[in-house]
Short mmCIF file of C-alpha atoms and ligand atoms in Angstrom, two decimals:
data_model
loop_
_atom_site.label_atom_id
_atom_site.label_comp_id
_atom_site.label_asym_id
_atom_site.label_seq_id
_atom_site.Cartn_x
_atom_site.Cartn_y
_atom_site.Cartn_z
CA UNK J 5 101.77 118.83 89.55
CA UNK J 6 102.02 117.90 85.90
CA UNK J 7 102.80 114.24 85.24
CA UNK J 8 106.38 113.58 84.16
CA UNK J 9 109.04 110.94 84.69
CA UNK J 10 111.41 113.64 85.99
CA UNK J 11 112.58 113.84 89.57
CA UNK J 12 110.05 115.60 91.83
CA UNK J 13 111.09 119.10 92.76
CA UNK J 14 111.93 119.59 96.44
CA UNK J 15 109.17 122.14 96.97
CA UNK J 16 106.49 119.77 95.74
CA UNK J 17 107.93 116.98 97.88
CA UNK J 18 107.97 119.23 100.96
CA UNK J 19 104.42 120.39 100.38
CA UNK J 20 103.14 116.81 100.07
CA UNK J 21 105.18 115.72 103.05
CA UNK J 22 103.32 118.11 105.35
CA UNK J 23 100.04 116.67 104.18
CA UNK J 24 101.23 113.06 104.38
CA UNK J 25 102.71 113.30 107.88
CA UNK J 26 99.60 114.92 109.33
CA UNK J 27 97.17 112.32 107.96
CA UNK J 28 97.52 110.20 111.15
CA UNK J 29 99.06 111.10 114.55
CA UNK J 30 102.05 108.74 114.19
CA UNK J 31 103.23 110.82 111.22
CA UNK J 32 104.67 113.33 113.67
CA UNK J 33 107.04 110.62 115.02
CA UNK J 34 108.91 110.82 111.72
CA UNK J 35 112.10 112.88 111.96
CA UNK J 36 114.04 112.30 108.74
CA UNK J 37 117.54 113.18 110.01
CA UNK J 38 117.09 111.05 113.11
CA UNK J 39 115.73 108.22 110.93
CA UNK J 40 118.79 108.41 108.67
CA UNK J 41 121.02 108.15 111.75
CA UNK J 42 119.02 105.15 113.00
CA UNK J 43 119.21 103.38 109.64
CA UNK J 44 122.97 103.96 109.48
CA UNK J 45 123.40 102.16 112.80
CA UNK J 46 121.76 98.94 111.53
CA UNK J 47 124.23 96.06 111.15
CA UNK J 48 124.85 95.00 107.51
CA UNK J 49 123.10 91.66 108.20
CA UNK J 50 119.82 93.58 108.61
CA UNK J 51 120.14 95.68 105.46
CA UNK J 52 118.20 94.14 102.57
CA UNK J 53 120.21 95.74 99.73
CA UNK J 54 123.48 94.49 101.25
CA UNK J 55 122.18 90.99 101.81
CA UNK J 56 120.68 90.75 98.31
CA UNK J 57 123.95 91.94 96.78
CA UNK J 58 125.73 89.18 98.68
CA UNK J 59 123.24 86.54 97.55
CA UNK J 60 123.50 87.67 93.95
CA UNK J 61 127.31 87.47 94.04
CA UNK J 62 127.20 83.97 95.53
CA UNK J 63 124.45 82.80 93.18
CA UNK J 64 122.19 81.63 96.01
CA UNK J 65 118.42 81.95 96.24
CA UNK J 66 117.04 83.31 99.52
CA UNK J 67 113.66 82.30 100.91
CA UNK J 68 111.21 84.87 102.28
CA UNK J 69 107.73 84.21 103.71
CA UNK J 70 104.72 86.51 103.97
CA UNK J 71 103.53 87.25 107.50
CA UNK J 72 101.76 89.86 109.55
CA UNK J 73 99.38 90.00 112.53
CA UNK J 74 97.66 92.83 114.37
CA UNK J 75 99.65 93.18 117.60
CA UNK J 76 103.32 94.05 118.09
CA UNK J 77 104.49 91.27 120.41
CA UNK J 78 102.57 88.59 118.49
CA UNK J 79 104.05 89.90 115.26
CA UNK J 80 107.55 89.73 116.72
CA UNK J 81 106.92 86.20 117.97
CA UNK J 82 105.72 85.21 114.49
CA UNK J 83 108.76 86.66 112.71
CA UNK J 84 111.15 85.04 115.18
CA UNK J 85 109.46 81.70 114.66
CA UNK J 86 109.79 81.99 110.87
CA UNK J 87 113.44 82.93 111.25
CA UNK J 88 114.35 80.25 113.80
CA UNK J 89 112.02 77.36 112.90
CA UNK J 90 111.44 78.10 109.20
CA UNK J 91 114.96 79.24 108.38
CA UNK J 92 113.73 82.39 106.62
CA UNK J 93 116.71 84.21 105.09
CA UNK J 94 114.73 87.44 104.81
CA UNK J 95 111.60 88.52 106.66
CA UNK J 96 108.46 90.40 105.69
CA UNK J 97 105.93 92.46 107.44
CA UNK J 98 102.65 92.04 105.60
CA UNK J 99 100.40 95.04 106.15
CA UNK J 100 96.65 94.68 106.86
CA UNK J 101 93.95 95.61 104.34
CA UNK J 102 92.64 98.67 106.24
CA UNK J 103 96.09 100.25 106.26
CA UNK J 104 96.45 99.43 102.57
CA UNK J 105 93.39 101.55 101.96
CA UNK J 106 94.54 104.34 104.31
CA UNK J 107 91.67 103.50 106.69
CA UNK J 108 93.67 103.97 109.89
CA UNK J 109 90.62 104.46 112.14
CA UNK J 110 89.32 101.03 111.20
CA UNK J 111 92.79 99.55 111.65
CA UNK J 112 92.75 101.02 115.16
CA UNK J 113 89.44 99.26 115.79
CA UNK J 114 91.07 96.02 114.62
CA UNK J 115 93.97 96.50 117.02
CA UNK J 116 91.63 97.07 119.96
CA UNK J 117 89.43 94.14 119.04
CA UNK J 118 92.49 91.89 118.70
CA UNK J 119 93.63 92.95 122.17
CA UNK J 120 90.29 92.18 123.76
CA UNK J 121 89.67 88.87 121.94
CA UNK J 122 93.27 87.69 122.26
CA UNK J 123 93.87 86.85 118.60
CA UNK J 124 94.62 88.80 115.44
CA UNK J 125 91.52 90.39 113.95
CA UNK J 126 93.52 92.02 111.14
CA UNK J 127 95.07 90.28 108.14
CA UNK J 128 98.40 92.01 108.64
CA UNK J 129 100.49 94.36 110.77
CA UNK J 130 99.04 97.90 110.93
CA UNK J 131 102.42 99.64 110.86
CA UNK J 132 101.10 103.19 110.56
CA UNK J 133 98.93 102.86 113.67
CA UNK J 134 101.70 101.22 115.69
CA UNK J 135 104.15 103.92 114.63
CA UNK J 136 107.90 104.42 114.25
CA UNK J 137 109.05 103.03 117.61
CA UNK J 138 106.98 99.84 117.27
CA UNK J 139 108.51 99.22 113.82
CA UNK J 140 111.96 99.58 115.36
CA UNK J 141 111.06 97.01 118.02
CA UNK J 142 110.17 94.58 115.23
CA UNK J 143 113.41 95.23 113.33
CA UNK J 144 115.48 94.95 116.51
CA UNK J 145 113.87 91.62 117.48
CA UNK J 146 115.15 89.66 114.50
CA UNK J 147 118.54 89.05 112.88
CA UNK J 148 117.73 89.42 109.17
CA UNK J 149 116.47 92.26 106.95
CA UNK J 150 112.75 93.06 107.13
CA UNK J 151 110.69 94.23 104.16
CA UNK J 152 107.30 95.95 104.05
CA UNK J 153 104.85 93.98 101.85
CA UNK J 154 101.39 95.32 101.21
CA UNK J 155 99.25 96.34 98.18
CA UNK J 156 98.65 100.02 98.79
CA UNK J 157 97.84 102.45 95.98
CA UNK J 158 98.84 105.46 98.15
CA UNK J 159 101.62 104.22 100.45
CA UNK J 160 103.27 107.57 101.19
CA UNK J 161 102.59 107.60 104.94
CA UNK J 162 103.27 103.86 105.26
CA UNK J 163 106.67 104.41 103.65
CA UNK J 164 107.49 107.40 105.87
CA UNK J 165 106.65 105.49 109.07
CA UNK J 166 108.23 102.14 108.18
CA UNK J 167 111.45 103.51 106.70
CA UNK J 168 111.90 105.74 109.75
CA UNK J 169 111.12 102.54 111.67
CA UNK J 170 114.16 100.70 110.29
CA UNK J 171 112.65 98.57 107.52
CA UNK J 172 115.16 98.36 104.68
CA UNK J 173 112.94 97.28 101.78
CA UNK J 174 109.60 98.50 100.47
CA UNK J 175 107.43 96.54 98.06
CA UNK J 176 105.04 97.96 95.47
CA UNK J 177 104.70 100.35 92.60
CA UNK J 178 102.39 102.71 90.78
CA UNK J 179 101.00 100.12 88.37
CA UNK J 180 101.59 96.86 90.24
CA UNK J 181 99.84 98.11 93.41
CA UNK J 182 97.05 99.78 91.49
CA UNK J 183 95.79 97.76 88.52
CA UNK J 184 95.54 94.38 90.35
CA UNK J 185 94.32 95.92 93.64
CA UNK J 186 92.03 98.87 92.96
CA UNK J 187 88.97 99.45 90.80
CA UNK J 188 88.77 103.19 90.70
CA UNK J 189 92.18 104.82 91.10
CA UNK J 190 93.63 106.51 87.97
CA UNK J 191 97.13 105.38 86.96
CA UNK J 192 98.22 109.01 86.87
CA UNK J 193 97.42 109.35 90.59
CA UNK J 194 99.33 106.25 91.65
CA UNK J 195 102.34 107.25 89.56
CA UNK J 196 102.47 110.48 91.56
CA UNK J 197 102.00 108.70 94.93
CA UNK J 198 104.78 106.27 94.11
CA UNK J 199 107.09 108.98 92.81
CA UNK J 200 106.86 110.37 96.34
CA UNK J 201 107.78 106.97 97.83
CA UNK J 202 110.67 106.55 95.39
CA UNK J 203 111.84 110.11 96.01
CA UNK J 204 111.82 109.41 99.76
CA UNK J 205 114.00 106.35 99.11
CA UNK J 206 116.17 108.57 96.90
CA UNK J 207 116.60 111.02 99.79
CA UNK J 208 117.67 108.21 102.13
CA UNK J 209 120.11 107.12 99.42
CA UNK J 210 121.57 110.63 99.13
CA UNK J 211 122.08 110.55 102.90
CA UNK J 212 124.01 107.28 102.78
CA UNK J 213 121.16 104.83 103.48
CA UNK J 214 120.33 102.23 100.85
CA UNK J 215 116.72 101.09 100.80
CA UNK J 216 115.70 98.37 98.36
CA UNK J 217 112.56 98.80 96.24
CA UNK J 218 110.59 95.90 94.84
CA UNK J 219 107.81 96.34 92.27
CA UNK J 220 105.13 93.67 92.69
CA UNK J 221 105.84 91.29 89.82
CA UNK J 222 102.96 88.81 89.64
CA UNK J 223 100.16 91.36 89.02
CA UNK J 224 97.01 89.19 88.82
CA UNK J 225 98.62 85.77 89.09
CA UNK J 226 99.55 82.67 87.12
CA UNK J 227 98.12 83.55 83.71
CA UNK J 228 99.89 86.86 83.09
CA UNK J 229 102.12 86.56 80.00
CA UNK J 230 105.73 87.29 81.08
CA UNK J 231 106.15 90.16 78.62
CA UNK J 232 103.25 92.06 80.23
CA UNK J 233 104.54 91.75 83.79
CA UNK J 234 108.09 92.44 82.56
CA UNK J 235 106.95 95.64 80.82
CA UNK J 236 105.33 96.82 84.05
CA UNK J 237 108.43 95.87 86.07
CA UNK J 238 110.73 97.80 83.73
CA UNK J 239 108.45 100.86 83.81
CA UNK J 240 108.40 100.84 87.61
CA UNK J 241 112.18 100.40 87.64
CA UNK J 242 112.61 103.45 85.39
CA UNK J 243 110.18 105.52 87.47
CA UNK J 244 112.04 104.53 90.66
CA UNK J 245 115.54 105.18 89.36
CA UNK J 246 114.39 108.58 88.06
CA UNK J 247 113.63 109.49 91.70
CA UNK J 248 117.03 108.32 92.93
CA UNK J 249 116.47 104.65 93.83
CA UNK J 250 119.69 102.61 93.53
CA UNK J 251 118.67 99.09 94.55
CA UNK J 252 115.83 97.23 92.86
CA UNK J 253 114.37 93.75 93.05
CA UNK J 254 112.25 92.89 90.05
CA UNK J 255 109.54 90.31 90.49
CA UNK J 256 107.92 87.61 88.40
CA UNK J 257 105.13 85.23 89.34
CA UNK J 258 105.40 81.56 88.48
CA UNK J 259 103.40 80.59 85.39
CA UNK J 260 104.11 76.88 85.83
CA UNK J 261 106.05 75.85 82.72
CA UNK J 262 109.66 75.48 83.86
CA UNK J 263 111.32 76.64 80.65
CA UNK J 264 109.11 79.72 80.36
CA UNK J 265 109.64 80.56 84.04
CA UNK J 266 113.42 80.27 83.76
CA UNK J 267 113.40 82.30 80.52
CA UNK J 268 111.37 84.98 82.31
CA UNK J 269 113.84 85.14 85.19
CA UNK J 270 116.78 85.39 82.78
CA UNK J 271 115.29 88.20 80.70
CA UNK J 272 113.81 90.45 83.40
CA UNK J 273 117.04 92.07 84.66
CA UNK J 274 118.42 92.30 81.10
CA UNK J 275 115.40 94.31 79.98
CA UNK J 276 115.57 96.62 82.98
CA UNK J 277 119.27 97.30 82.43
CA UNK J 278 118.69 97.83 78.71
CA UNK J 279 115.95 100.46 79.17
CA UNK J 280 117.67 102.25 82.06
CA UNK J 281 120.76 102.58 79.90
CA UNK J 282 118.85 103.58 76.80
CA UNK J 283 117.09 106.34 78.76
CA UNK J 284 120.34 107.61 80.24
CA UNK J 285 119.92 106.58 83.88
CA UNK J 286 122.80 105.51 86.10
CA UNK J 287 123.56 101.85 86.68
CA UNK J 288 121.79 100.40 89.71
CA UNK J 289 121.77 97.09 91.54
CA UNK J 290 119.13 94.76 90.15
CA UNK J 291 118.15 91.44 91.67
CA UNK J 292 115.22 89.13 90.88
CA UNK J 293 112.32 87.84 92.95
CA UNK J 294 110.34 84.75 92.03
CA UNK J 295 106.85 84.27 93.45
CA UNK J 296 105.69 80.74 94.04
CA UNK J 297 102.28 79.95 92.53
CA UNK J 298 100.01 83.00 92.91
CA UNK J 299 96.87 81.13 91.82
CA UNK J 300 94.38 78.83 93.48
CA UNK J 301 95.84 76.10 95.66
CA UNK J 302 94.73 72.55 96.41
CA UNK J 303 93.18 72.17 99.91
CA UNK J 304 95.09 68.94 100.52
CA UNK J 305 98.31 69.93 102.28
CA UNK J 306 100.31 67.12 100.65
CA UNK J 307 99.29 68.44 97.24
CA UNK J 308 100.05 72.01 98.31
CA UNK J 309 103.62 70.96 99.17
CA UNK J 310 103.89 69.70 95.59
CA UNK J 311 102.90 73.13 94.23
CA UNK J 312 105.31 74.84 96.65
CA UNK J 313 108.17 72.54 95.63
CA UNK J 314 107.63 73.13 91.92
CA UNK J 315 107.93 76.86 92.57
CA UNK J 316 111.13 76.28 94.51
CA UNK J 317 112.55 74.32 91.57
CA UNK J 318 111.87 77.13 89.10
CA UNK J 319 113.31 79.74 91.48
CA UNK J 320 116.47 77.69 92.01
CA UNK J 321 117.06 76.71 88.37
CA UNK J 322 116.28 80.25 87.20
CA UNK J 323 118.76 81.57 89.78
CA UNK J 324 116.33 84.04 91.32
CA UNK J 325 117.93 86.07 94.10
CA UNK J 326 114.87 85.50 96.28
CA UNK J 327 111.76 83.38 96.32
CA UNK J 328 108.52 84.36 98.05
CA UNK J 329 107.16 81.26 99.69
CA UNK J 330 103.61 79.89 99.86
CA UNK J 331 102.24 77.74 102.67
CA UNK J 332 100.17 74.53 102.89
CA UNK J 333 97.32 76.73 104.22
CA UNK J 334 97.14 78.84 101.06
CA UNK J 335 93.70 77.45 100.09
CA UNK J 336 92.31 78.30 103.56
CA UNK J 337 93.55 81.84 104.22
CA UNK J 338 96.14 83.34 106.57
CA UNK J 339 98.48 80.50 107.64
CA UNK J 340 99.43 79.54 111.18
CA UNK J 341 103.06 80.14 112.02
CA UNK J 342 103.68 76.39 111.90
CA UNK J 343 102.25 76.05 108.38
CA UNK J 344 104.19 79.12 107.29
CA UNK J 345 107.46 77.66 108.61
CA UNK J 346 106.65 74.33 106.94
CA UNK J 347 106.34 76.05 103.54
CA UNK J 348 109.73 77.65 104.17
CA UNK J 349 111.39 74.36 105.14
CA UNK J 350 110.00 72.61 102.05
CA UNK J 351 111.28 75.42 99.86
CA UNK J 352 114.71 75.56 101.47
CA UNK J 353 115.15 71.81 101.09
CA UNK J 354 114.60 72.09 97.34
CA UNK J 355 116.75 75.23 97.05
CA UNK J 356 119.62 73.53 98.87
CA UNK J 357 119.45 70.43 96.69
CA UNK J 358 119.41 72.46 93.48
CA UNK J 359 121.84 75.19 94.42
CA UNK J 360 124.57 73.86 92.14
CA UNK J 361 122.34 72.97 89.21
CA UNK J 362 121.16 75.10 86.30
CA UNK J 363 118.81 74.48 83.43
CA UNK J 364 120.84 73.81 80.26
CA UNK J 365 120.59 76.57 77.65
CA UNK J 366 118.62 74.53 75.11
CA UNK J 367 117.16 75.82 71.85
CA UNK J 368 113.75 75.87 73.49
CA UNK J 369 114.96 78.00 76.38
CA UNK J 370 116.67 80.40 73.98
CA UNK J 371 113.48 80.66 71.91
CA UNK J 372 111.38 81.47 75.01
CA UNK J 373 113.88 84.15 76.00
CA UNK J 374 113.88 85.62 72.51
CA UNK J 375 110.08 85.83 72.44
CA UNK J 376 109.87 87.48 75.89
CA UNK J 377 112.56 90.00 74.92
CA UNK J 378 110.86 90.88 71.63
CA UNK J 379 107.39 91.20 73.09
CA UNK J 380 108.50 93.28 76.06
CA UNK J 381 110.51 95.62 73.81
CA UNK J 382 107.53 96.12 71.51
CA UNK J 383 105.35 97.09 74.47
CA UNK J 384 107.96 99.36 76.05
CA UNK J 385 108.87 101.07 72.79
CA UNK J 386 105.19 101.81 72.19
CA UNK J 387 104.86 103.18 75.74
CA UNK J 388 107.76 105.54 75.08
CA UNK J 389 106.32 106.53 71.72
CA UNK J 390 102.91 107.31 73.27
CA UNK J 391 104.64 109.31 76.00
CA UNK J 392 106.86 111.19 73.53
CA UNK J 393 109.85 109.83 75.42
CA UNK J 394 108.31 110.16 78.90
CA UNK J 395 107.71 106.81 80.61
CA UNK J 396 105.23 108.25 83.13
CA UNK J 397 103.04 109.94 80.53
CA UNK J 398 103.43 106.95 78.22
CA UNK J 399 102.23 104.54 80.92
CA UNK J 400 98.96 106.40 81.41
CA UNK J 401 98.36 106.50 77.66
CA UNK J 402 99.41 102.86 77.25
CA UNK J 403 96.74 101.73 79.72
CA UNK J 404 94.15 103.89 77.93
CA UNK J 405 95.11 102.37 74.60
CA UNK J 406 95.35 98.78 75.85
CA UNK J 407 99.05 98.69 74.86
CA UNK J 408 99.58 97.39 78.37
CA UNK J 409 96.65 95.17 79.32
CA UNK J 410 96.69 93.04 82.46
CA UNK J 411 94.36 90.03 82.21
CA UNK J 412 91.68 89.69 84.94
CA UNK J 413 92.52 93.04 86.57
CA UNK J 414 89.72 94.76 88.54
CA UNK J 415 90.79 98.29 87.54
CA UNK J 416 88.50 100.25 85.24
CA UNK J 417 91.66 101.95 83.94
CA UNK J 418 92.74 98.66 82.38
CA UNK J 419 91.22 97.85 78.97
CA UNK J 420 90.84 94.16 79.83
CA UNK J 421 90.65 92.84 76.28
CA UNK J 422 93.47 90.34 76.18
CA UNK J 423 92.93 86.68 76.97
CA UNK J 424 95.75 84.35 77.95
CA UNK J 425 95.62 80.56 77.67
CA UNK J 426 98.12 77.80 78.25
CA UNK J 427 99.66 75.87 75.39
CA UNK J 428 99.95 72.11 75.47
CA UNK J 429 103.12 72.30 77.60
CA UNK J 430 101.51 74.66 80.12
CA UNK J 431 103.37 77.78 78.95
CA UNK J 432 101.20 80.92 79.04
CA UNK J 433 100.33 82.20 75.57
CA UNK J 434 97.89 84.78 74.26
CA UNK J 435 94.58 83.75 72.74
CA UNK J 436 93.20 87.26 72.20
CA UNK J 437 95.77 90.04 71.72
CA UNK J 438 93.39 92.92 72.37
CA UNK J 439 95.41 96.04 71.53
CA UNK J 440 98.89 94.73 72.35
CA UNK J 441 101.39 96.16 69.85
CA UNK J 442 102.65 92.76 68.62
CA UNK J 443 103.80 91.98 65.09
CA UNK J 444 102.71 89.14 62.82
CA UNK J 445 105.55 86.80 63.78
CA UNK J 446 104.72 86.98 67.49
CA UNK J 447 101.00 86.53 66.86
CA UNK J 448 101.69 83.49 64.65
CA UNK J 449 103.89 81.98 67.36
CA UNK J 450 101.18 82.25 70.02
CA UNK J 451 98.43 81.08 67.70
CA UNK J 452 100.45 78.12 66.52
CA UNK J 453 101.21 77.02 70.09
CA UNK J 454 97.59 77.27 71.19
CA UNK J 455 96.42 75.52 68.01
CA UNK J 456 98.71 72.61 68.88
CA UNK J 457 96.96 72.31 72.24
CA UNK J 458 93.60 72.43 70.48
CA UNK J 459 94.65 69.50 68.27
CA UNK J 460 95.86 67.53 71.31
CA UNK J 461 92.52 68.11 73.02
CA UNK J 462 90.34 67.68 69.95
CA UNK J 463 88.76 71.11 70.27
CA UNK J 464 89.09 74.57 68.76
CA UNK J 465 90.91 77.15 70.87
CA UNK J 466 88.31 79.23 72.72
CA UNK J 467 87.43 81.08 75.90
CA UNK J 468 86.58 77.70 77.44
CA UNK J 469 90.32 76.90 77.51
CA UNK J 470 90.94 80.03 79.60
CA UNK J 471 88.25 78.99 82.10
CA UNK J 472 89.59 75.44 82.23
CA UNK J 473 93.10 76.79 82.91
CA UNK J 474 91.91 78.91 85.82
CA UNK J 475 90.32 75.89 87.52
CA UNK J 476 92.98 73.34 86.53
CA UNK J 477 95.29 73.60 89.53
CA UNK J 478 92.38 73.02 91.95
CA UNK J 479 91.91 69.71 90.14
CA UNK J 480 95.59 68.88 90.47
CA UNK J 481 96.63 69.88 86.93
CA UNK J 482 98.48 72.77 85.25
CA UNK J 483 96.73 72.66 81.86
CA UNK J 484 92.92 72.64 81.90
CA UNK J 485 92.15 69.71 79.62
CA UNK J 486 88.57 68.68 78.88
CA UNK J 487 87.60 65.67 81.02
CA UNK J 488 90.63 66.15 83.31
C1 8ZB R 520 99.09 89.21 96.97
C2 8ZB R 520 99.59 88.34 98.04
C3 8ZB R 520 98.64 87.26 98.45
C4 8ZB R 520 99.33 86.22 99.32
C5 8ZB R 520 99.29 85.95 101.61
C6 8ZB R 520 98.06 85.26 101.06
C7 8ZB R 520 98.47 85.04 99.63
C8 8ZB R 520 98.33 87.90 102.89
C9 8ZB R 520 99.11 87.51 104.87
C10 8ZB R 520 99.55 86.49 104.02
C11 8ZB R 520 100.65 85.50 105.75
C12 8ZB R 520 99.50 87.46 106.23
N1 8ZB R 520 99.04 86.76 102.80
N2 8ZB R 520 98.34 88.36 104.14
N3 8ZB R 520 100.31 85.49 104.45
N4 8ZB R 520 100.27 86.44 106.63
N5 8ZB R 520 99.11 88.41 107.09
O1 8ZB R 520 99.67 86.80 100.56
O2 8ZB R 520 97.79 84.07 101.74
O3 8ZB R 520 99.31 83.92 99.54
#
């Protein structure tokens, strides 16, 4: 199949489907027409796209945790706890690492080991191994929509099983679940895998079932310049809509400077709408997702609550439709259900207190928005130019050329030349532009802001600043200053 942004032809989809559904025995539980009928019977309160549309109209920010364990009844107990004791507005099912790598045999081993030891030996819920009926038990046990969250380069079977299983939202995308997660998978391959997932969602849509799709916004974490993650989000939005997706949540990971974070939340849906329209796609529903701090966390739980709260503030003031919540156990690993619920309660307290407040549209905020818009457009226009109008082809070439370059990504298909650093206010700027297609004015802006930090710290801007920024939060700070 030649790479193109165009909708997959039905023959190609059917051919792949045979292969996908026979990769593990539970694939044969998938009966598309029956699954459509099942999805149609779900009450509106359990349909993510419907609930997000409601939240967007009301201007509220919903809170969603991450959570997943190996066994079905324990997973249900966990989700119920987060709903009832944490007040989660939306629920996840985080998938384990074996499943993310299509290693279903090893996931099966993890299930059996968990059964015999009596605690979860997997870092998530192995939905493919458990199968369609088990997913339905999960969905039927709670009162709010449930989303699949993972990090899978090839999620075709996972999507088939979980969507037939009644999940109404599927996270991930061809770039966002490849470049930050895999070392050796070509972008061209993941674009094709994810076109299958998006086409599947498109088929549900054509049969009257709306499934929400959410590209993974934060990429590698807290030092990704907003224009880079926005460019990836818009590309994945275009690729999804081309396959028939009608409901999208676009994500952004907290950088830590409030004005920059709010500017990023304001501009993300505007850019997606702009490029969808420019490329002639139909209008779709777009909501935003804000990720609380995706970097290192303090071990001290009291300090962790501070980090969590600051993320809740940015999500609320930026009017994100949803915030993905961290827990006081973030520095330690997978949280207990109590710690997970505590992170939710902290977040909801802040969201409730700020629900009627917005950040005033100051000159500074407008300037941040203007810079993010300009930078993202320069990247996206170059992607389209490289692809001769085709976003899929352009994306592959853009990664080759370093026109899109994700800092700190493990993928060998990412050039890895750019270096971000914080300015003196903690906003993420670019120290080394690598091959980003930015003009003089943008480069001067970044350089000037980083130079100001250098003057404040009495040192020349250098790679040391980048290192200091990475370790700063562990020392209780946002900006990595010399001598704390
Ligand atoms: C890219 C996402 C990383 C975040 C959390 C990590 C981290 C991963 C689970 C989970 C609760 C799980 N995470 N797996 N949280 N239950 N099974 O995702 O702690 O914050």
